[in-house]
Structure formats: structure tokens, C-alpha cells
GROMACS .gro file of C-alpha atoms in nm:
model
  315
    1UNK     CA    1  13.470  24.647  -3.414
    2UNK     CA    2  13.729  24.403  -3.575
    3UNK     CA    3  14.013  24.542  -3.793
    4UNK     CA    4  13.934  24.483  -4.163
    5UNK     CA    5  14.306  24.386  -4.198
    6UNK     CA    6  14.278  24.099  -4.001
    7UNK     CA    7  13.948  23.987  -4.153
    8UNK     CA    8  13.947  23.610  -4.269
    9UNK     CA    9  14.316  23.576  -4.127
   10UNK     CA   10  14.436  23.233  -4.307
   11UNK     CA   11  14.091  23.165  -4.485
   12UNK     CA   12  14.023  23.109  -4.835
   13UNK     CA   13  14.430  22.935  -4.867
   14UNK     CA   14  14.358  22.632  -4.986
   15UNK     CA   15  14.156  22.512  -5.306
   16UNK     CA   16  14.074  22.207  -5.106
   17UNK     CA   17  14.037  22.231  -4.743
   18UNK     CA   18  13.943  22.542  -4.515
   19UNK     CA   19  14.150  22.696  -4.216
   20UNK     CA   20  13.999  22.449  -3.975
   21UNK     CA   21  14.095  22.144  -4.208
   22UNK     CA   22  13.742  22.042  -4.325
   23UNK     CA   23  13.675  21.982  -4.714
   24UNK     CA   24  13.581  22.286  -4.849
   25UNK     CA   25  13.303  22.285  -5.066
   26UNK     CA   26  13.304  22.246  -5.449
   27UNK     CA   27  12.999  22.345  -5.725
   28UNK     CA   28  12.941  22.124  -6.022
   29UNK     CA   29  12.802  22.304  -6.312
   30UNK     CA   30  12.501  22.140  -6.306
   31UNK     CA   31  12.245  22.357  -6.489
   32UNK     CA   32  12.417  22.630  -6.743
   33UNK     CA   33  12.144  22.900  -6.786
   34UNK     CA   34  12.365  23.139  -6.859
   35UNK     CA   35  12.689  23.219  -7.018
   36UNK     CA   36  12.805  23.577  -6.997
   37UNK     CA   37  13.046  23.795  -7.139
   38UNK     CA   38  13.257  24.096  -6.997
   39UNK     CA   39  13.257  24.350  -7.272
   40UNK     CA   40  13.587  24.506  -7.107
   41UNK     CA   41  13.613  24.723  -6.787
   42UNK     CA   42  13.651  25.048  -6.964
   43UNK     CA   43  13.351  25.281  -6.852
   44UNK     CA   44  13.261  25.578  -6.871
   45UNK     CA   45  13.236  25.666  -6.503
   46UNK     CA   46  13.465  25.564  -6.167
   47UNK     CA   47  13.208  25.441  -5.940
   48UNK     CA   48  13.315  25.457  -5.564
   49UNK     CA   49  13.282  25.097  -5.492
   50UNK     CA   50  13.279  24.920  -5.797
   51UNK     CA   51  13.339  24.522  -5.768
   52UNK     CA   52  13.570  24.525  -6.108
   53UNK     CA   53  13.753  24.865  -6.072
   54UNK     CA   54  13.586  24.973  -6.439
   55UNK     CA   55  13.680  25.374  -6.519
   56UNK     CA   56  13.768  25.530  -6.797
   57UNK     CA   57  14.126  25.431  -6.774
   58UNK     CA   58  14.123  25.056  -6.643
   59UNK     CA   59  14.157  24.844  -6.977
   60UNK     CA   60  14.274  24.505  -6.758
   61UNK     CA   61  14.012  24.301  -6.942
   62UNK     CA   62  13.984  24.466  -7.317
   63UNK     CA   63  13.713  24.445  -7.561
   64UNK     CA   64  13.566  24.163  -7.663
   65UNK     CA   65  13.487  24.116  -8.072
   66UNK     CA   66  13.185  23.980  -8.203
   67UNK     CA   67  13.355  23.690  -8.421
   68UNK     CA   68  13.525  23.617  -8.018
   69UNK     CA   69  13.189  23.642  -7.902
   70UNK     CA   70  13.036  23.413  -8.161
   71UNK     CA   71  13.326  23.124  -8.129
   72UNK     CA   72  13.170  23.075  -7.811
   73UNK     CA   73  12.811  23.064  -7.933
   74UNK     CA   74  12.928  22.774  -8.156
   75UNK     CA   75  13.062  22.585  -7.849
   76UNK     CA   76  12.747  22.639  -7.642
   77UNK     CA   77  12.560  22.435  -7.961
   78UNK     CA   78  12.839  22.191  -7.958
   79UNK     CA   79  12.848  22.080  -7.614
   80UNK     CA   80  12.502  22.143  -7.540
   81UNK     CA   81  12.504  22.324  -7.227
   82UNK     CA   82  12.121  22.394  -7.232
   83UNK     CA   83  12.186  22.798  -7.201
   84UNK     CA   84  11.905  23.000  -7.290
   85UNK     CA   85  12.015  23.343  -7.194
   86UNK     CA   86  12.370  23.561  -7.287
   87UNK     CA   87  12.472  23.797  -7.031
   88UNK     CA   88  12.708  24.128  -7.132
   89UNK     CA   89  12.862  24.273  -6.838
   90UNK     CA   90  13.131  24.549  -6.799
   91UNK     CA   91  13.314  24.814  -6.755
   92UNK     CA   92  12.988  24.967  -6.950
   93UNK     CA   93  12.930  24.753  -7.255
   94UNK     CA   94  12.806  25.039  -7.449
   95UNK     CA   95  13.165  25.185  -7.481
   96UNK     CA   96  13.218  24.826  -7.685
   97UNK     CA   97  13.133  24.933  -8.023
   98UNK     CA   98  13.071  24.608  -8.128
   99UNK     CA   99  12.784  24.569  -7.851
  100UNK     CA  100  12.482  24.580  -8.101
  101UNK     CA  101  12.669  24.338  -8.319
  102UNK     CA  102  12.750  24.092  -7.983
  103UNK     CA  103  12.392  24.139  -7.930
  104UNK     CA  104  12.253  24.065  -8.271
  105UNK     CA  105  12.454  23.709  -8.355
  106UNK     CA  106  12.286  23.632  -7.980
  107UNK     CA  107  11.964  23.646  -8.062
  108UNK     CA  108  11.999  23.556  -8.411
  109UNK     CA  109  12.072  23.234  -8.254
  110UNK     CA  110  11.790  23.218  -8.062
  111UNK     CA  111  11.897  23.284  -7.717
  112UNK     CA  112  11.746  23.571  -7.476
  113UNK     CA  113  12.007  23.892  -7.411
  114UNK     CA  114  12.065  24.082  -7.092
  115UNK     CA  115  12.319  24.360  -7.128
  116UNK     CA  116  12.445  24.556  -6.796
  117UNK     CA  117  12.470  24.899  -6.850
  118UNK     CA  118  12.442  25.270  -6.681
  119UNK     CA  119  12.239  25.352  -6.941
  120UNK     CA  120  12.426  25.662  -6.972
  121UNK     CA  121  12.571  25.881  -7.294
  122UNK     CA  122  12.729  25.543  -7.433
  123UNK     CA  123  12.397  25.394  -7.494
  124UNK     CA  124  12.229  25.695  -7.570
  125UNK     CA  125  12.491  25.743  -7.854
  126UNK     CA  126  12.306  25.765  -8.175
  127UNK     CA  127  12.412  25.478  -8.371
  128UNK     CA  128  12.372  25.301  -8.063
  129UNK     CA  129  12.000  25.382  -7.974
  130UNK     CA  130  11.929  25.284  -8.362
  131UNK     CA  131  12.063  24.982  -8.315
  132UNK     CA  132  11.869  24.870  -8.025
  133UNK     CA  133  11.590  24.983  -8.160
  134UNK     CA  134  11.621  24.751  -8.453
  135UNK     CA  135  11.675  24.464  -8.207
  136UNK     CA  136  11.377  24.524  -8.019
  137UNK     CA  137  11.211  24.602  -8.359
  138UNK     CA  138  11.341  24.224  -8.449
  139UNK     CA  139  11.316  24.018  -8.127
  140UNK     CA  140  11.066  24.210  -7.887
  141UNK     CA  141  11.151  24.120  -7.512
  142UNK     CA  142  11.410  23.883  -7.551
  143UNK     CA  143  11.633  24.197  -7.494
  144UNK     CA  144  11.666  24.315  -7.180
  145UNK     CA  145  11.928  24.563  -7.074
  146UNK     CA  146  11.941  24.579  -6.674
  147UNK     CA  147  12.009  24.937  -6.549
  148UNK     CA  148  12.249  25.006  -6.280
  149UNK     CA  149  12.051  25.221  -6.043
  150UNK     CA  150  12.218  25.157  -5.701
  151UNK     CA  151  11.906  25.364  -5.526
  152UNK     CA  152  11.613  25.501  -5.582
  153UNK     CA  153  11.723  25.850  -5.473
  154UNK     CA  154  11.954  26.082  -5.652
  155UNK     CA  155  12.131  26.117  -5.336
  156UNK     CA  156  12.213  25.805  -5.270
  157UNK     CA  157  12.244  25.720  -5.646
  158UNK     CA  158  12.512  26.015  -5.691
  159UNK     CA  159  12.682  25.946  -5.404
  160UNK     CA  160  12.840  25.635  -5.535
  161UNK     CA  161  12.841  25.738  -5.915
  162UNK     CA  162  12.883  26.072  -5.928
  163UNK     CA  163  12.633  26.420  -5.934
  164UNK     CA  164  12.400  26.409  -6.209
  165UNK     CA  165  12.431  26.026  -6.278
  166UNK     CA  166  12.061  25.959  -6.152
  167UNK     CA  167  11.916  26.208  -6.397
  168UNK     CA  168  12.111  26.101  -6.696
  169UNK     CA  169  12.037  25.757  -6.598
  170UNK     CA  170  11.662  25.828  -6.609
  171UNK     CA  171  11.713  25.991  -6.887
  172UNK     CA  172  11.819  25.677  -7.071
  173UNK     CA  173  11.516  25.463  -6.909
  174UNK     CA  174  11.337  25.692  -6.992
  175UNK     CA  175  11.421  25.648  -7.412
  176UNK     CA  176  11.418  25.274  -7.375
  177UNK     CA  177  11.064  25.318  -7.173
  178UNK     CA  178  10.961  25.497  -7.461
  179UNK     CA  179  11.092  25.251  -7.761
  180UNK     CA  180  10.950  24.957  -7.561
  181UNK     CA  181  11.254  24.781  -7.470
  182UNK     CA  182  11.255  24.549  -7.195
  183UNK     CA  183  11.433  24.656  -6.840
  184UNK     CA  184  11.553  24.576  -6.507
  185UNK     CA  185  11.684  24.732  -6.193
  186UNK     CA  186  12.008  24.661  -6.025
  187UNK     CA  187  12.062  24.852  -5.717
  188UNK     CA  188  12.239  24.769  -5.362
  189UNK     CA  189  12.129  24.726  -5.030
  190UNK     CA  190  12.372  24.919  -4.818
  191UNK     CA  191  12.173  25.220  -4.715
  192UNK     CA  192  12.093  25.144  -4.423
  193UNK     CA  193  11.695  25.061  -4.485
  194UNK     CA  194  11.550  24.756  -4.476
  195UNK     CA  195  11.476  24.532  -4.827
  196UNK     CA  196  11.118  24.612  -4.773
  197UNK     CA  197  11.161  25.009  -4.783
  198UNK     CA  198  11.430  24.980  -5.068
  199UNK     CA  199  11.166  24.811  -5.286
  200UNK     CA  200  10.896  25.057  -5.179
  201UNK     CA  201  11.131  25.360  -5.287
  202UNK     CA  202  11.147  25.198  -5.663
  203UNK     CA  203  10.821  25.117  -5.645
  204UNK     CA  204  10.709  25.492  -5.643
  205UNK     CA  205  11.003  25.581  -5.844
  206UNK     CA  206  10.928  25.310  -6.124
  207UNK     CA  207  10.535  25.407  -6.101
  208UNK     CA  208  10.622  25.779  -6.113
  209UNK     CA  209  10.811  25.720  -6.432
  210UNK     CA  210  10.618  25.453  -6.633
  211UNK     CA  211  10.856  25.201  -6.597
  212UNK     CA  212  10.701  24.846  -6.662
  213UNK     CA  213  10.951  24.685  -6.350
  214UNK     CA  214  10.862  24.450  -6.083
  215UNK     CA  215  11.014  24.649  -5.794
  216UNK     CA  216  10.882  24.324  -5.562
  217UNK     CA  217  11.016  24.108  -5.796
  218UNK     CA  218  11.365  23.998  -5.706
  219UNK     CA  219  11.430  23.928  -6.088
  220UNK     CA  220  11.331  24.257  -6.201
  221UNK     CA  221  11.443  24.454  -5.962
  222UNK     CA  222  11.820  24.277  -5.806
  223UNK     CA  223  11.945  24.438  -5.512
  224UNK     CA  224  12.290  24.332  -5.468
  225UNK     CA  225  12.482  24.355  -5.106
  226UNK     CA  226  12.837  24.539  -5.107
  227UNK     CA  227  13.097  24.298  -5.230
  228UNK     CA  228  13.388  24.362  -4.935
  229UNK     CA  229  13.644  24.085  -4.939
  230UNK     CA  230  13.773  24.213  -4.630
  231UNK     CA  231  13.442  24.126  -4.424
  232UNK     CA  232  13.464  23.856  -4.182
  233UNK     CA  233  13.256  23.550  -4.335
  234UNK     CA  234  13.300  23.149  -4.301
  235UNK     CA  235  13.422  22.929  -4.483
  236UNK     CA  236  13.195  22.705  -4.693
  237UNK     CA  237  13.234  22.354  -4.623
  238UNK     CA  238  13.073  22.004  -4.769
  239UNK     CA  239  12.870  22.025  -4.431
  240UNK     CA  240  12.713  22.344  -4.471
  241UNK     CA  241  12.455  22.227  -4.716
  242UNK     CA  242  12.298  22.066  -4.500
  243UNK     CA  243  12.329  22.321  -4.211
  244UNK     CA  244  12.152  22.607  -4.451
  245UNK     CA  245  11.899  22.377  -4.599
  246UNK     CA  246  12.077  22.514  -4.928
  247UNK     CA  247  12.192  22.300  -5.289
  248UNK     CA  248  12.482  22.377  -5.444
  249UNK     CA  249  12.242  22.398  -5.797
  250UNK     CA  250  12.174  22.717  -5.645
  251UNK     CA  251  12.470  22.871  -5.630
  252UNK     CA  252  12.574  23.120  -5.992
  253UNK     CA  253  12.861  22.874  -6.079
  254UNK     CA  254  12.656  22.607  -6.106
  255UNK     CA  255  12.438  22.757  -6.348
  256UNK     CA  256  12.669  23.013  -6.561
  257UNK     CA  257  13.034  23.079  -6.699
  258UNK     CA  258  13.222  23.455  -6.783
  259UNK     CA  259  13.398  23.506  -7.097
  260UNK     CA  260  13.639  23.767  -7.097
  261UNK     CA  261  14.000  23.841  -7.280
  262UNK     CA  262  14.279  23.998  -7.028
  263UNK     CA  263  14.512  24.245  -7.179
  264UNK     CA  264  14.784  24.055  -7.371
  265UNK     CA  265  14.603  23.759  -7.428
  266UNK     CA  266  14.619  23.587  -7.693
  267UNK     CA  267  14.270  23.478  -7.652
  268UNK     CA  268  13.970  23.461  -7.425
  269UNK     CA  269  13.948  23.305  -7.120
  270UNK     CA  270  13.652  23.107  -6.949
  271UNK     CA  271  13.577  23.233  -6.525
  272UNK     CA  272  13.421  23.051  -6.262
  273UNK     CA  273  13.156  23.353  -6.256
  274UNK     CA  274  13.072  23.720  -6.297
  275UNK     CA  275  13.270  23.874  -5.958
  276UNK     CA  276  13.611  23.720  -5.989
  277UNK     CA  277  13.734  23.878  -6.283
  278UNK     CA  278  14.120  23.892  -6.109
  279UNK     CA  279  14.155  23.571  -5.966
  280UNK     CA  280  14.359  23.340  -6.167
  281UNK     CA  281  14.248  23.058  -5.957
  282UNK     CA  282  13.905  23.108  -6.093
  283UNK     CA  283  14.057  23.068  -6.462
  284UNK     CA  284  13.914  22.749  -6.605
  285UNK     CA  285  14.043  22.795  -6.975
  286UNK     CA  286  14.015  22.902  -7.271
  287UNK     CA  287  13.659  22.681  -7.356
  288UNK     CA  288  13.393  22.556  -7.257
  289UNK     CA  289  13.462  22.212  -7.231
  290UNK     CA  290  13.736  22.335  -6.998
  291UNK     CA  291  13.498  22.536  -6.786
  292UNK     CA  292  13.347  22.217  -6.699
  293UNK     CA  293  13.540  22.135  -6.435
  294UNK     CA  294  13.368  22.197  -6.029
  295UNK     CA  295  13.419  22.543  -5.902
  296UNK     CA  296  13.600  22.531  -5.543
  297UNK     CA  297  13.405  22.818  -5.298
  298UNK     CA  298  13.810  22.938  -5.230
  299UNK     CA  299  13.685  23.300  -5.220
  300UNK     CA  300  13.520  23.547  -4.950
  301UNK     CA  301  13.241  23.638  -5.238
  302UNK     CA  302  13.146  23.267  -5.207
  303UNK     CA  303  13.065  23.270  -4.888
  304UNK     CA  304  12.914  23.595  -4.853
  305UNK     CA  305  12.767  23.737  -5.190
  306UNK     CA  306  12.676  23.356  -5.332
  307UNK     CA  307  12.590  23.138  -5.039
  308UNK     CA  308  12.487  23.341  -4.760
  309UNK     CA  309  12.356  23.615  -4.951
  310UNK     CA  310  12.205  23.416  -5.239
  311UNK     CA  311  12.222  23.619  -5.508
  312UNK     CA  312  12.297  23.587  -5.884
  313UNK     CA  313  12.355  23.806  -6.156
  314UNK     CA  314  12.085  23.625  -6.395
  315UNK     CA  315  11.767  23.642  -6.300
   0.00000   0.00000   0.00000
């Protein structure tokens, strides 16, 4: 087996060219579907291998404020991205207490909301569940919140997040089940079964519990790889489009932007996409016409989580 520490041994150096000196490939923002925003990476709960390090201490990226959130609704009308859904991400965005607020200007502006979330005792919070059930009372399924439910068994499920954090989980689902709110799944794919039996287990699990989820459908029910920068993966380059029969439209940066404000800032800050909440390189600015610019695939998530593995956090 190779030694994780030498794993992609002078990869991923330069913005431009990969170790073997071909031009690395770049990803236009072509199609913005989605622009999301990362509530801050305080949570609740220390997951063992979370992508973004959220637990109830790490306050890197701090809260968002809905008047933030909302200067960067106006910019989406003014450059005319075409986005139709807002994303909130975390840390758990229920431990933002201006979530419901973020929510409402969102859909008061017409655009469809997912918001990430454990579904745990921050959303079940009183003033909380009142306020998303006046949003689904006012907008119906354009809400969605995705639930992070990395398997279908409390084993596996606690394993990574903690005993008990599958019941209180279904606990929550179980509330929004009954006020009619709109979910999805999010879970991973790195226990050892194959896609086919993963979506089998939520099947029975969703049909056992009345959820209304597509566990076959790959927009209902995500299943996300683990994101390991230290696995051995290639380098993307101009050619490989062509090798993978792939476009780089399909690819998340092409299609969405993060918002989030690091602590100290003076203000927000516009990322290439949803995993690279650290890398500076993957800073575009401070707006949207700035986050513009073509994304270079300079990261091992590129190549692994985006390319090869195809996946995206919208759905």
C-alpha cells in the first residue's frame, strides 16, 4: 500500500501547469445554478471526518448576517447569473440564528432554498421549527433542507457522528415529515457496500419511516465519497476531457459560487466552490463579478470528488 505522506508528491503546485508540464485544466462558470452560502463552521457536533473541521469550537468562517446574505442577492439580479436555487451550508446552519431570516429574503425573492443540516436540537429549537413552518406554510417545496445521514444504519451513522446521532436525526425528519417540508438525503459511500446496496438500505429505511425521498434518485438521495486529500489521484489536464468523454459544464464550479466571511474579515468573500473553504487560492473576491473569473482544477478534490467522482452538492 503507498504511504499517504507521499501521496500526490509535487502535484497540485502550479495554478497553471501539472507535475508533468501539461496545461492543467481550467472551468469557466458557464451555467450558475447555484450560489451558496456557509452559515459558519460552528456545529453542534465533531464529526470524525468532516471535510470543513465544523465543532462546537471551530469559528474559522463566522456567521453570516442576513443584510450580508441579501447584498449578494442584489448582485445575483444585477449581473444576471441565471441562479435559481440558494444553498446554506455549514458548520450546522441552524446554530446561525439568523437562518430563518437568510432563508426568508431567499425565497421572498423568488429563488428555491436548500439548507444542509443534521437536523439535530438546533433545528428542532422552538423558534426555529416555527419558523420553518411558516416558510413551508408560505412557499411549499421550494424549501428543502438536505439531512446529513451518512448511512442508513445507526451503526454506521454513529460511528462517524457520535452515539445517539441517528435517532435524534430521525427524530428531526421525522417533525419535518410530519409538517410537510421538503427533504433530501446526504450520506457517504465508504462502507464498504456497493452504491446499489447503500440505496437499498435507505430505501427500506425511508419506506419504514414515511419519508417522501427518492433513495434511487441521485438528487434526492447524494451519496458523497470520502474527501481525502492525501489519496493518490491525477492531475486534470486540458486533454482529459476528451479522454473521460466529460465537459467541464459539468463540473460544480462551473455552475455555483460559496459565500462565506473568515474570522477578521472585514467582509465576505466569494470561493471557487463548497469543499475548499481554506484554500486562499480558491479566493476569487469579495463579489460576484469577481467570482467570474475560470476556476483552475489546482486541488486533489478536483480530481477526485469533482471530475472522477462527479458529484455536486446541488442537485
Amino acid at each position: 500500500m503507498k504511504d499517504a505522506t507521499f501521496a500526490n508528491l509535487g502535484k497540485f503546485q502550479d495554478p497553471l501547469v501539472t507535475a508533468k508540464g501539461e496545461t492543467r485544466a481550467t472551468v469557466a462558470l458557464t451555467n450558475p445554478q447555484t450560489l451558496w452560502f456557509n452559515t459558519g463552521t460552528l456545529c453542534n457536533i465533531e464529526c470524525v471526518n468532516c471535510y470543513i473541521l465544523s465543532s462546537p469550537k471551530n469559528d474559522q468562517l463566522v456567521y453570516l448576517t442576513a443584510d450580508e446574505v441579501e447584498t449578494y442577492l442584489v448582485q445575483l439580479e444585477e449581473r444576471d447569473w441565471g441562479v435559481t436555487e440558494i444553498g446554506f451550508t455549514g458548520g450546522e446552519p441552524f446554530m446561525n440564528p439568523a437562518m430563518i431570516d437568510m432563508a426568508r429574503r431567499s425565497l421572498a425573492r423568488g429563488y428555491k432554498v436548500l439548507i444542509l443540516t443534521n437536523a439535530m436540537l438546533p433545528m428542532m429549537r422552538k423558534s426555529v421549527r416555527a419558523g420553518l413552518a411558516d416558510l413551508q406554510a408560505e412557499y411549499g417545496d421550494k424549501l428543502t433542507l438536505r439531512i446529513s445521514l451518512d448511512h442508513w444504519s445507526s451503526e454506521h451513522h454513529d460511528t462517524e457522528r457520535g452515539k445517539g446521532a441517528f435517532e435524534k436525526s430521525l427524530t428531526g425528519m421525522r417533525w419535518l415529515r410530519d409538517t410537510g417540508i421538503a427533504m433530501d438525503v446526504a450520506g457517504r459511500t465508504v462502507w464498504g457496500e456497493t452504491e446499489v446496496e447503500g440505496r437499498e438500505g435507505y430505501a427500506r429505511l425511508f419506506a419504514k419511516e414515511g419519508f417522501d425521498i427518492d433513495a434511487m434518485n441521485p438528487g434526492q438521495t447524494v451519496l458523497f465519497p470520502e474527501m481525502d486529500a492525501q489519496v493518490e489521484v491525477p492531475e486534470i489536464t486540458t486533454e482529459c476531457w476528451g479522454i473521460l468523454n466529460k465537459s467541464p459544464n459539468d463540473v460544480m464550479c462551473a455552475s455555483s459560487r460559496m459565500v462565506v466571511k473568515r474570522k477578521g474579515a472585514d467582509s465576505p468573500a466569494v470561493l471557487a466552490c463548497t469543499l475548499l473553504a481554506y484554500e486562499e487560492q480558491f479566493e476569487l473576491g469579495t463579489t460576484l463579478e469577481e467570482a467570474e473569473k475560470p476556476v483552475a482544477l489546482n486541488h486533489p478534490h478536483c480530481a477526485k470528488f469533482c471530475v472522477l467522482g462527479g458529484a455536486s452538492c446541488s442537485a
